mmCIF file of C-alpha atoms in Angstrom:
data_model
loop_
_atom_site.group_PDB
_atom_site.id
_atom_site.type_symbol
_atom_site.label_atom_id
_atom_site.label_comp_id
_atom_site.label_asym_id
_atom_site.label_seq_id
_atom_site.Cartn_x
_atom_site.Cartn_y
_atom_site.Cartn_z
ATOM 1 C CA UNK A 13 5.718 26.428 -55.211
ATOM 2 C CA UNK A 14 6.744 29.637 -53.519
ATOM 3 C CA UNK A 15 4.138 32.179 -54.102
ATOM 4 C CA UNK A 16 4.888 35.461 -54.392
ATOM 5 C CA UNK A 17 2.398 37.533 -52.850
ATOM 6 C CA UNK A 18 2.864 38.564 -49.021
ATOM 7 C CA UNK A 19 1.315 35.801 -47.166
ATOM 8 C CA UNK A 20 -1.570 36.624 -45.361
ATOM 9 C CA UNK A 21 -0.387 35.587 -41.820
ATOM 10 C CA UNK A 22 2.569 38.265 -43.019
ATOM 11 C CA UNK A 23 1.036 41.488 -43.854
ATOM 12 C CA UNK A 24 -0.011 42.885 -40.349
ATOM 13 C CA UNK A 25 4.132 42.374 -39.062
ATOM 14 C CA UNK A 26 5.617 43.574 -42.523
ATOM 15 C CA UNK A 27 2.635 46.499 -41.932
ATOM 16 C CA UNK A 28 4.159 46.660 -38.512
ATOM 17 C CA UNK A 29 7.709 46.777 -39.872
ATOM 18 C CA UNK A 30 7.012 49.205 -42.122
ATOM 19 C CA UNK A 31 5.156 51.821 -39.889
ATOM 20 C CA UNK A 32 8.505 51.993 -37.818
ATOM 21 C CA UNK A 33 10.758 52.377 -40.452
ATOM 22 C CA UNK A 34 9.093 55.425 -41.332
ATOM 23 C CA UNK A 35 7.783 57.106 -38.201
ATOM 24 C CA UNK A 36 10.626 55.785 -36.012
ATOM 25 C CA UNK A 37 13.930 54.750 -37.715
ATOM 26 C CA UNK A 38 13.838 57.474 -40.778
ATOM 27 C CA UNK A 39 13.279 60.281 -38.042
ATOM 28 C CA UNK A 40 16.091 59.906 -36.320
ATOM 29 C CA UNK A 41 18.450 57.957 -39.650
ATOM 30 C CA UNK A 42 20.429 60.964 -40.313
ATOM 31 C CA UNK A 43 20.974 61.898 -36.357
ATOM 32 C CA UNK A 44 22.593 58.861 -35.115
ATOM 33 C CA UNK A 45 24.744 58.726 -38.773
ATOM 34 C CA UNK A 46 26.277 62.023 -37.472
ATOM 35 C CA UNK A 47 26.585 61.122 -33.777
ATOM 36 C CA UNK A 48 28.672 57.585 -34.727
ATOM 37 C CA UNK A 49 29.066 55.409 -31.607
ATOM 38 C CA UNK A 50 26.467 56.738 -30.095
ATOM 39 C CA UNK A 51 23.349 54.688 -28.319
ATOM 40 C CA UNK A 52 20.176 55.256 -29.627
ATOM 41 C CA UNK A 53 18.455 55.125 -26.686
ATOM 42 C CA UNK A 54 14.684 55.088 -29.008
ATOM 43 C CA UNK A 55 15.352 51.517 -29.798
ATOM 44 C CA UNK A 56 14.828 50.455 -26.506
ATOM 45 C CA UNK A 57 11.240 50.962 -26.388
ATOM 46 C CA UNK A 58 10.909 49.314 -30.147
ATOM 47 C CA UNK A 59 13.155 46.714 -28.218
ATOM 48 C CA UNK A 60 10.856 46.097 -25.708
ATOM 49 C CA UNK A 61 7.624 46.586 -28.224
ATOM 50 C CA UNK A 62 9.428 43.710 -29.796
ATOM 51 C CA UNK A 63 9.975 41.473 -26.879
ATOM 52 C CA UNK A 64 6.060 41.973 -25.243
ATOM 53 C CA UNK A 65 4.981 40.899 -29.419
ATOM 54 C CA UNK A 66 6.928 37.841 -28.685
ATOM 55 C CA UNK A 67 6.339 36.608 -25.383
ATOM 56 C CA UNK A 68 1.673 36.970 -27.115
ATOM 57 C CA UNK A 69 3.388 34.875 -29.718
ATOM 58 C CA UNK A 70 2.328 37.640 -32.308
ATOM 59 C CA UNK A 71 6.018 38.472 -33.744
ATOM 60 C CA UNK A 72 7.402 35.771 -35.616
ATOM 61 C CA UNK A 73 9.991 36.597 -37.237
ATOM 62 C CA UNK A 74 10.310 40.576 -35.987
ATOM 63 C CA UNK A 75 13.602 41.447 -36.535
ATOM 64 C CA UNK A 76 17.219 40.260 -36.773
ATOM 65 C CA UNK A 77 16.781 37.477 -34.252
ATOM 66 C CA UNK A 78 17.661 34.553 -36.995
ATOM 67 C CA UNK A 79 15.829 32.126 -39.240
ATOM 68 C CA UNK A 80 15.640 28.070 -37.732
ATOM 69 C CA UNK A 81 15.197 24.653 -38.526
ATOM 70 C CA UNK A 82 12.208 23.113 -35.870
ATOM 71 C CA UNK A 83 12.536 19.411 -36.936
ATOM 72 C CA UNK A 84 9.385 19.879 -34.587
ATOM 73 C CA UNK A 85 7.941 22.157 -36.596
ATOM 74 C CA UNK A 86 4.713 20.841 -38.649
ATOM 75 C CA UNK A 87 5.641 17.461 -41.136
ATOM 76 C CA UNK A 88 1.892 17.438 -42.705
ATOM 77 C CA UNK A 89 3.936 18.002 -46.128
ATOM 78 C CA UNK A 90 2.212 21.090 -46.322
ATOM 79 C CA UNK A 91 3.621 23.996 -47.622
ATOM 80 C CA UNK A 92 5.193 26.532 -45.142
ATOM 81 C CA UNK A 93 5.319 30.131 -44.795
ATOM 82 C CA UNK A 94 6.763 30.785 -41.223
ATOM 83 C CA UNK A 95 9.871 32.740 -39.475
ATOM 84 C CA UNK A 96 12.517 32.410 -42.173
ATOM 85 C CA UNK A 97 9.909 34.761 -45.091
ATOM 86 C CA UNK A 98 8.616 36.741 -42.151
ATOM 87 C CA UNK A 99 11.938 37.282 -40.727
ATOM 88 C CA UNK A 100 13.241 38.859 -44.227
ATOM 89 C CA UNK A 101 10.492 40.380 -44.891
ATOM 90 C CA UNK A 102 10.224 42.591 -41.843
ATOM 91 C CA UNK A 103 14.114 43.058 -41.649
ATOM 92 C CA UNK A 104 13.789 44.910 -45.826
ATOM 93 C CA UNK A 105 11.187 46.695 -44.079
ATOM 94 C CA UNK A 106 12.879 48.076 -41.515
ATOM 95 C CA UNK A 107 16.198 48.899 -43.236
ATOM 96 C CA UNK A 108 13.616 51.204 -45.813
ATOM 97 C CA UNK A 109 13.672 53.162 -42.618
ATOM 98 C CA UNK A 110 17.562 52.564 -41.778
ATOM 99 C CA UNK A 111 20.247 49.595 -42.083
ATOM 100 C CA UNK A 112 22.556 51.172 -39.718
ATOM 101 C CA UNK A 113 19.396 51.433 -36.808
ATOM 102 C CA UNK A 114 18.134 47.986 -37.707
ATOM 103 C CA UNK A 115 22.093 46.322 -36.599
ATOM 104 C CA UNK A 116 21.245 48.301 -33.549
ATOM 105 C CA UNK A 117 18.379 46.166 -32.161
ATOM 106 C CA UNK A 118 18.433 45.260 -28.717
ATOM 107 C CA UNK A 119 18.266 41.293 -28.738
ATOM 108 C CA UNK A 120 18.466 41.250 -32.124
ATOM 109 C CA UNK A 121 21.808 40.591 -33.378
ATOM 110 C CA UNK A 122 23.187 38.412 -35.967
ATOM 111 C CA UNK A 123 24.660 36.119 -33.149
ATOM 112 C CA UNK A 124 21.059 35.420 -32.170
ATOM 113 C CA UNK A 125 21.179 33.880 -35.421
ATOM 114 C CA UNK A 126 24.396 31.910 -34.998
ATOM 115 C CA UNK A 127 22.796 30.973 -31.574
ATOM 116 C CA UNK A 128 19.042 30.325 -33.706
ATOM 117 C CA UNK A 129 21.786 27.937 -36.090
ATOM 118 C CA UNK A 130 23.711 25.604 -33.826
ATOM 119 C CA UNK A 131 22.505 25.813 -30.897
ATOM 120 C CA UNK A 132 21.261 22.388 -28.523
ATOM 121 C CA UNK A 133 17.422 23.251 -27.570
ATOM 122 C CA UNK A 134 18.552 23.523 -23.945
ATOM 123 C CA UNK A 135 21.451 26.161 -25.323
ATOM 124 C CA UNK A 136 18.315 27.775 -27.192
ATOM 125 C CA UNK A 137 16.040 28.090 -23.524
ATOM 126 C CA UNK A 138 19.344 28.959 -21.783
ATOM 127 C CA UNK A 139 20.139 32.507 -24.508
ATOM 128 C CA UNK A 140 16.770 33.395 -24.961
ATOM 129 C CA UNK A 141 16.553 36.997 -24.253
ATOM 130 C CA UNK A 142 20.864 37.280 -24.472
ATOM 131 C CA UNK A 143 21.946 40.587 -27.674
ATOM 132 C CA UNK A 144 24.471 37.948 -29.497
ATOM 133 C CA UNK A 145 26.930 40.176 -32.011
ATOM 134 C CA UNK A 146 29.406 37.745 -34.322
ATOM 135 C CA UNK A 147 32.697 37.424 -34.424
ATOM 136 C CA UNK A 148 34.294 35.571 -37.640
ATOM 137 C CA UNK A 149 36.586 37.676 -38.809
ATOM 138 C CA UNK A 150 40.419 38.216 -37.762
ATOM 139 C CA UNK A 151 43.478 40.922 -38.790
ATOM 140 C CA UNK A 152 45.064 37.783 -41.298
ATOM 141 C CA UNK A 153 42.342 35.545 -42.081
ATOM 142 C CA UNK A 154 40.206 37.395 -45.083
ATOM 143 C CA UNK A 155 36.592 36.354 -46.542
ATOM 144 C CA UNK A 156 38.438 32.716 -45.716
ATOM 145 C CA UNK A 157 36.452 31.794 -42.340
ATOM 146 C CA UNK A 158 37.887 28.072 -42.054
ATOM 147 C CA UNK A 159 41.603 30.006 -41.769
ATOM 148 C CA UNK A 160 41.045 30.751 -38.504
ATOM 149 C CA UNK A 161 43.391 30.925 -35.679
ATOM 150 C CA UNK A 162 41.749 32.157 -32.676
ATOM 151 C CA UNK A 163 42.150 28.830 -30.367
ATOM 152 C CA UNK A 164 39.846 27.347 -27.647
ATOM 153 C CA UNK A 165 41.447 24.825 -25.153
ATOM 154 C CA UNK A 166 39.608 22.374 -23.228
ATOM 155 C CA UNK A 167 41.074 22.882 -19.135
ATOM 156 C CA UNK A 168 38.708 21.063 -16.822
ATOM 157 C CA UNK A 169 34.938 22.481 -17.558
ATOM 158 C CA UNK A 170 36.149 25.424 -18.907
ATOM 159 C CA UNK A 171 37.377 26.422 -22.679
ATOM 160 C CA UNK A 172 40.317 29.122 -22.962
ATOM 161 C CA UNK A 173 40.308 31.271 -25.784
ATOM 162 C CA UNK A 174 42.589 33.211 -26.840
ATOM 163 C CA UNK A 175 42.678 35.156 -30.171
ATOM 164 C CA UNK A 176 42.340 38.596 -31.741
ATOM 165 C CA UNK A 177 38.454 39.732 -33.785
ATOM 166 C CA UNK A 178 37.544 42.222 -35.909
ATOM 167 C CA UNK A 179 35.045 44.313 -37.524
ATOM 168 C CA UNK A 180 32.101 42.733 -34.564
ATOM 169 C CA UNK A 181 28.959 44.580 -35.509
ATOM 170 C CA UNK A 182 27.589 45.392 -31.698
ATOM 171 C CA UNK A 183 30.648 44.057 -30.004
ATOM 172 C CA UNK A 184 30.434 46.545 -27.385
ATOM 173 C CA UNK A 185 26.720 46.623 -27.504
ATOM 174 C CA UNK A 186 25.546 43.488 -27.400
ATOM 175 C CA UNK A 187 25.707 41.606 -23.641
ATOM 176 C CA UNK A 188 27.547 37.956 -25.635
ATOM 177 C CA UNK A 189 29.399 37.517 -28.498
ATOM 178 C CA UNK A 190 29.950 34.393 -31.042
ATOM 179 C CA UNK A 191 33.182 33.423 -31.534
ATOM 180 C CA UNK A 192 34.358 31.575 -33.682
ATOM 181 C CA UNK A 193 37.528 29.388 -32.875
ATOM 182 C CA UNK A 194 39.585 26.102 -33.746
ATOM 183 C CA UNK A 195 39.427 23.425 -31.473
ATOM 184 C CA UNK A 196 43.016 21.546 -32.926
ATOM 185 C CA UNK A 197 44.470 23.530 -36.100
ATOM 186 C CA UNK A 198 45.954 20.797 -37.489
ATOM 187 C CA UNK A 199 42.545 19.065 -38.095
ATOM 188 C CA UNK A 200 41.485 21.774 -40.434
ATOM 189 C CA UNK A 201 38.266 23.163 -40.705
ATOM 190 C CA UNK A 202 36.166 20.430 -38.975
ATOM 191 C CA UNK A 203 37.856 21.560 -36.083
ATOM 192 C CA UNK A 204 36.468 25.692 -35.802
ATOM 193 C CA UNK A 205 33.636 25.716 -33.284
ATOM 194 C CA UNK A 206 31.234 28.654 -31.693
ATOM 195 C CA UNK A 207 31.218 29.371 -28.514
ATOM 196 C CA UNK A 208 28.766 32.057 -26.943
ATOM 197 C CA UNK A 209 31.240 34.001 -24.718
ATOM 198 C CA UNK A 210 29.286 37.042 -22.543
ATOM 199 C CA UNK A 211 30.921 40.399 -21.546
ATOM 200 C CA UNK A 212 32.044 39.713 -18.038
ATOM 201 C CA UNK A 213 33.977 36.280 -18.757
ATOM 202 C CA UNK A 214 37.748 37.503 -17.890
ATOM 203 C CA UNK A 215 40.054 37.765 -20.419
ATOM 204 C CA UNK A 216 37.412 39.216 -22.898
ATOM 205 C CA UNK A 217 38.376 43.238 -24.112
ATOM 206 C CA UNK A 218 36.789 45.488 -26.740
ATOM 207 C CA UNK A 219 39.913 47.750 -27.856
ATOM 208 C CA UNK A 220 38.364 50.423 -29.984
ATOM 209 C CA UNK A 221 35.323 50.914 -31.810
ATOM 210 C CA UNK A 222 35.841 51.203 -35.645
ATOM 211 C CA UNK A 223 35.472 54.773 -37.971
ATOM 212 C CA UNK A 224 32.838 53.477 -41.283
ATOM 213 C CA UNK A 225 31.708 54.677 -44.215
ATOM 214 C CA UNK A 226 27.981 53.388 -43.718
ATOM 215 C CA UNK A 227 25.685 51.981 -40.886
ATOM 216 C CA UNK A 228 27.218 54.550 -38.109
ATOM 217 C CA UNK A 229 24.151 54.337 -35.951
ATOM 218 C CA UNK A 230 25.498 50.607 -35.964
ATOM 219 C CA UNK A 231 28.774 50.109 -33.345
ATOM 220 C CA UNK A 232 31.723 47.939 -35.092
ATOM 221 C CA UNK A 233 34.097 46.584 -32.292
ATOM 222 C CA UNK A 234 38.309 44.953 -32.464
ATOM 223 C CA UNK A 235 38.161 42.381 -29.548
ATOM 224 C CA UNK A 236 40.665 40.902 -27.561
ATOM 225 C CA UNK A 237 40.274 37.479 -26.079
ATOM 226 C CA UNK A 238 43.953 36.466 -23.550
ATOM 227 C CA UNK A 239 43.052 33.142 -21.965
ATOM 228 C CA UNK A 240 39.133 34.006 -21.738
ATOM 229 C CA UNK A 241 37.954 31.496 -19.909
ATOM 230 C CA UNK A 242 34.048 30.036 -21.385
ATOM 231 C CA UNK A 243 32.431 27.457 -19.323
ATOM 232 C CA UNK A 244 32.299 24.466 -21.875
ATOM 233 C CA UNK A 245 28.251 24.130 -21.820
ATOM 234 C CA UNK A 246 29.024 27.118 -23.752
ATOM 235 C CA UNK A 247 30.475 25.688 -26.950
ATOM 236 C CA UNK A 248 27.291 26.035 -29.218
ATOM 237 C CA UNK A 249 26.388 22.344 -30.730
ATOM 238 C CA UNK A 250 27.923 19.607 -29.803
ATOM 239 C CA UNK A 251 31.712 19.470 -28.603
ATOM 240 C CA UNK A 252 33.070 16.632 -31.042
ATOM 241 C CA UNK A 253 34.805 16.956 -33.873
ATOM 242 C CA UNK A 254 33.491 15.630 -37.487
ATOM 243 C CA UNK A 255 36.445 15.664 -39.795
ATOM 244 C CA UNK A 256 33.874 13.939 -42.438
ATOM 245 C CA UNK A 257 31.717 16.509 -41.924
ATOM 246 C CA UNK A 258 33.915 19.110 -41.991
ATOM 247 C CA UNK A 259 33.125 22.735 -41.845
ATOM 248 C CA UNK A 260 29.333 22.518 -42.682
ATOM 249 C CA UNK A 261 28.455 22.390 -39.553
ATOM 250 C CA UNK A 262 29.765 26.406 -38.967
ATOM 251 C CA UNK A 263 29.002 26.724 -42.283
ATOM 252 C CA UNK A 264 25.468 26.414 -41.606
ATOM 253 C CA UNK A 265 25.056 29.433 -39.381
ATOM 254 C CA UNK A 266 25.605 31.904 -43.007
ATOM 255 C CA UNK A 267 23.038 29.597 -44.485
ATOM 256 C CA UNK A 268 20.431 31.458 -41.803
ATOM 257 C CA UNK A 269 22.529 34.882 -42.068
ATOM 258 C CA UNK A 270 23.080 35.101 -45.667
ATOM 259 C CA UNK A 271 19.565 35.953 -46.736
ATOM 260 C CA UNK A 272 19.174 37.999 -43.595
ATOM 261 C CA UNK A 273 21.773 40.126 -45.097
ATOM 262 C CA UNK A 274 20.450 40.076 -48.381
ATOM 263 C CA UNK A 275 16.939 41.321 -47.815
ATOM 264 C CA UNK A 276 18.499 44.698 -45.730
ATOM 265 C CA UNK A 277 20.209 45.287 -49.226
ATOM 266 C CA UNK A 278 16.075 44.320 -50.879
ATOM 267 C CA UNK A 279 15.010 47.096 -48.064
ATOM 268 C CA UNK A 280 17.772 49.741 -48.320
ATOM 269 C CA UNK A 281 17.410 49.758 -52.483
ATOM 270 C CA UNK A 282 14.130 49.853 -52.320
ATOM 271 C CA UNK A 283 14.020 53.188 -50.033
ATOM 272 C CA UNK A 284 16.687 54.397 -52.674
ATOM 273 C CA UNK A 285 14.196 53.718 -55.468
ATOM 274 C CA UNK A 286 10.764 55.218 -54.222
ATOM 275 C CA UNK A 287 12.660 58.483 -52.985
ATOM 276 C CA UNK A 288 14.264 58.677 -56.724
ATOM 277 C CA UNK A 289 10.776 57.958 -58.723
ATOM 278 C CA UNK A 290 9.112 60.864 -56.398
ATOM 279 C CA UNK A 291 11.971 63.138 -57.243
ATOM 280 C CA UNK A 292 12.148 62.344 -61.019
ATOM 281 C CA UNK A 293 8.118 62.651 -61.422
ATOM 282 C CA UNK A 294 8.613 66.127 -58.809
ATOM 283 C CA UNK A 295 11.175 66.947 -62.268
ATOM 284 C CA UNK A 296 8.844 66.179 -65.026
ATOM 285 C CA UNK A 297 9.907 62.627 -65.441
ATOM 286 C CA UNK A 298 7.393 60.376 -66.492
ATOM 287 C CA UNK A 299 8.309 56.426 -65.762
ATOM 288 C CA UNK A 300 5.606 54.554 -68.054
ATOM 289 C CA UNK A 301 5.538 51.224 -67.220
ATOM 290 C CA UNK A 302 3.113 50.429 -70.227
ATOM 291 C CA UNK A 303 6.186 51.406 -72.554
ATOM 292 C CA UNK A 304 9.375 49.654 -73.993
ATOM 293 C CA UNK A 305 12.269 51.496 -71.873
ATOM 294 C CA UNK A 306 13.944 52.198 -74.844
ATOM 295 C CA UNK A 307 11.551 54.555 -75.893
ATOM 296 C CA UNK A 308 11.371 56.625 -72.787
ATOM 297 C CA UNK A 309 13.663 58.795 -71.608
ATOM 298 C CA UNK A 310 17.287 58.285 -70.468
ATOM 299 C CA UNK A 311 16.093 58.839 -66.520
ATOM 300 C CA UNK A 312 13.314 56.487 -66.854
ATOM 301 C CA UNK A 313 14.257 53.755 -68.801
ATOM 302 C CA UNK A 314 17.566 53.252 -65.842
ATOM 303 C CA UNK A 315 15.264 53.352 -63.264
ATOM 304 C CA UNK A 316 13.302 50.775 -64.802
ATOM 305 C CA UNK A 317 16.479 48.346 -65.033
ATOM 306 C CA UNK A 318 16.872 49.039 -61.815
ATOM 307 C CA UNK A 319 13.548 48.357 -60.447
ATOM 308 C CA UNK A 320 14.237 45.173 -62.687
ATOM 309 C CA UNK A 321 17.308 44.204 -60.664
ATOM 310 C CA UNK A 322 16.134 44.582 -57.362
ATOM 311 C CA UNK A 323 12.842 42.152 -58.326
ATOM 312 C CA UNK A 324 15.510 39.615 -58.921
ATOM 313 C CA UNK A 325 17.350 40.408 -55.552
ATOM 314 C CA UNK A 326 13.621 40.194 -53.464
ATOM 315 C CA UNK A 327 12.632 36.805 -55.181
ATOM 316 C CA UNK A 328 16.007 35.702 -54.870
ATOM 317 C CA UNK A 329 15.977 36.798 -50.947
ATOM 318 C CA UNK A 330 12.429 35.296 -50.508
ATOM 319 C CA UNK A 331 13.312 31.598 -52.572
ATOM 320 C CA UNK A 332 16.319 31.440 -49.792
ATOM 321 C CA UNK A 333 14.036 31.631 -46.746
ATOM 322 C CA UNK A 334 11.491 29.758 -47.936
ATOM 323 C CA UNK A 335 13.355 27.090 -48.600
ATOM 324 C CA UNK A 336 14.469 26.804 -44.895
ATOM 325 C CA UNK A 337 11.065 26.911 -43.845
ATOM 326 C CA UNK A 338 10.056 24.590 -45.535
ATOM 327 C CA UNK A 339 13.604 22.217 -44.375
ATOM 328 C CA UNK A 340 15.229 22.353 -47.970
ATOM 329 C CA UNK A 341 18.961 22.480 -47.889
ATOM 330 C CA UNK A 342 19.209 26.778 -48.808
ATOM 331 C CA UNK A 343 23.367 27.356 -49.161
ATOM 332 C CA UNK A 344 22.983 27.424 -52.884
ATOM 333 C CA UNK A 345 20.233 30.112 -52.928
ATOM 334 C CA UNK A 346 21.366 32.169 -49.476
ATOM 335 C CA UNK A 347 24.793 32.219 -51.126
ATOM 336 C CA UNK A 348 23.184 33.792 -54.731
ATOM 337 C CA UNK A 349 20.563 35.661 -52.327
ATOM 338 C CA UNK A 350 23.533 37.081 -51.118
ATOM 339 C CA UNK A 351 25.386 37.794 -53.978
ATOM 340 C CA UNK A 352 23.287 39.257 -56.130
ATOM 341 C CA UNK A 353 21.208 41.548 -53.719
ATOM 342 C CA UNK A 354 24.765 43.036 -52.043
ATOM 343 C CA UNK A 355 25.747 44.223 -55.662
ATOM 344 C CA UNK A 356 22.649 45.410 -57.026
ATOM 345 C CA UNK A 357 22.102 46.775 -53.789
ATOM 346 C CA UNK A 358 25.364 49.233 -53.943
ATOM 347 C CA UNK A 359 24.571 49.799 -57.946
ATOM 348 C CA UNK A 360 20.329 50.972 -56.759
ATOM 349 C CA UNK A 361 21.998 53.218 -54.133
ATOM 350 C CA UNK A 362 24.582 54.525 -55.854
ATOM 351 C CA UNK A 363 22.622 55.040 -59.848
ATOM 352 C CA UNK A 364 19.779 56.633 -57.282
ATOM 353 C CA UNK A 365 22.208 59.603 -56.779
ATOM 354 C CA UNK A 366 23.352 59.751 -60.320
ATOM 355 C CA UNK A 367 19.769 60.108 -60.866
ATOM 356 C CA UNK A 368 19.344 62.832 -58.699
ATOM 357 C CA UNK A 369 22.037 65.023 -59.881
ATOM 358 C CA UNK A 370 23.596 67.260 -56.544
ATOM 359 C CA UNK A 371 20.178 66.727 -54.636
ATOM 360 C CA UNK A 372 21.040 63.227 -54.749
ATOM 361 C CA UNK A 373 24.885 63.987 -53.760
ATOM 362 C CA UNK A 374 23.768 66.114 -50.917
ATOM 363 C CA UNK A 375 22.723 65.610 -47.275
ATOM 364 C CA UNK A 376 19.429 67.419 -48.238
ATOM 365 C CA UNK A 377 17.918 64.057 -49.529
ATOM 366 C CA UNK A 378 18.837 60.441 -47.322
ATOM 367 C CA UNK A 379 20.245 59.265 -51.296
ATOM 368 C CA UNK A 380 23.942 59.528 -50.317
ATOM 369 C CA UNK A 381 23.592 57.970 -47.080
ATOM 370 C CA UNK A 382 21.573 54.881 -48.216
ATOM 371 C CA UNK A 383 24.307 54.584 -50.702
ATOM 372 C CA UNK A 384 26.974 54.606 -48.117
ATOM 373 C CA UNK A 385 25.240 51.868 -45.874
ATOM 374 C CA UNK A 386 24.727 49.647 -49.005
ATOM 375 C CA UNK A 387 27.737 49.190 -49.679
ATOM 376 C CA UNK A 388 28.699 46.797 -46.048
ATOM 377 C CA UNK A 389 25.955 44.228 -47.309
ATOM 378 C CA UNK A 390 27.813 43.600 -50.359
ATOM 379 C CA UNK A 391 30.704 42.896 -47.953
ATOM 380 C CA UNK A 392 30.320 41.334 -44.772
ATOM 381 C CA UNK A 393 28.557 37.738 -44.104
ATOM 382 C CA UNK A 394 30.859 36.977 -47.094
ATOM 383 C CA UNK A 395 32.040 39.406 -50.119
ATOM 384 C CA UNK A 396 30.193 38.877 -53.411
ATOM 385 C CA UNK A 397 33.344 37.259 -55.274
ATOM 386 C CA UNK A 398 33.141 34.706 -52.130
ATOM 387 C CA UNK A 399 29.114 34.274 -52.378
ATOM 388 C CA UNK A 400 30.188 33.726 -56.360
ATOM 389 C CA UNK A 401 32.682 31.149 -55.513
ATOM 390 C CA UNK A 402 30.485 29.139 -53.761
ATOM 391 C CA UNK A 403 27.878 28.866 -56.470
ATOM 392 C CA UNK A 404 30.139 28.265 -58.886
ATOM 393 C CA UNK A 405 31.026 25.200 -56.435
ATOM 394 C CA UNK A 406 27.771 23.982 -55.976
ATOM 395 C CA UNK A 407 26.694 24.154 -59.721
ATOM 396 C CA UNK A 408 29.432 22.577 -60.904
ATOM 397 C CA UNK A 409 29.854 20.158 -57.732
ATOM 398 C CA UNK A 410 33.654 21.225 -57.147
ATOM 399 C CA UNK A 411 34.528 20.961 -52.953
ATOM 400 C CA UNK A 412 36.641 24.572 -52.125
ATOM 401 C CA UNK A 413 40.082 22.521 -52.549
ATOM 402 C CA UNK A 414 39.552 22.137 -56.228
ATOM 403 C CA UNK A 415 37.831 25.544 -57.014
ATOM 404 C CA UNK A 416 39.590 28.614 -55.198
#
């Protein structure tokens, strides 16, 4: 059974992540929100520190490098608190500092999590140290990842990729991009595979950077692939098309990344709640945890409701990560965590702006920025509506064809 306290083995990591968020990310948060597309040079030092800790074996889960299910892990039957739980807890702390800056961390891209999900052991070793973005969304696909039209055609010992990807987080800064493409459109979802495409591969071009509502410190790119040649060995996992397995192999990536995005929403929402509590107390609003909400002021009652919602999102996120650590199927729980945290994160950050009034709406505090940053966490890695659809399918035992 999951223990709701921070595991002793992860306390140092969580404390360090909080200190980094408070002392390094918060002070530069507003600067890089205003200087959209400027690379945060301060993150290079932080990345070097994380690399050093990782090499020493003392930074399990530090950052957004992804979660793993390693079959070689201890199989003694005991309860594990491993890299998955460490990742979501440290990410939540870092996003208490700044979500856009976390997404800008070198070598901590969402593509790294995709590599961790489906790469072979040899590929894991070969891609160690790379900074990988992830390219899924296309102009005509929306939230339906299964309708990807980017193609990959085998030509000798290389694949030739053609297509266009949009909204690629860290698409310009990353060393490589994990690109989803189909090997054969006639075979549907089962033929969709992911490829590691390096920036120096011929035929890959960053067309533009997007101007965004939030997470402005993070670059978001549109990328085209024109006869882009990729070595066959850079297809992640097996090149075989398993019609029976269908899309399950590719979708395993989302079981890993969705808890990470949920953790981002949890951290950003927690930042808003902490600041709003301080502002309310300064204004003379008492929040009493020993009295029913209905006998307190409207502001206090609203705050208590927001905190209760936040706790639900946090627990779902921890559960999804804990299940992965213990090698339990977590597709349902990953989508539940993403759906709950994404919705609650937007609700909490906007409600905190409302509770703080003109102070919340101004740039005097970071509340308005957090409300802008949090919205993307309800959209990317599968929108709120898609998550609810996945949850419904899982609970009802229906396929995607039966429940659209």
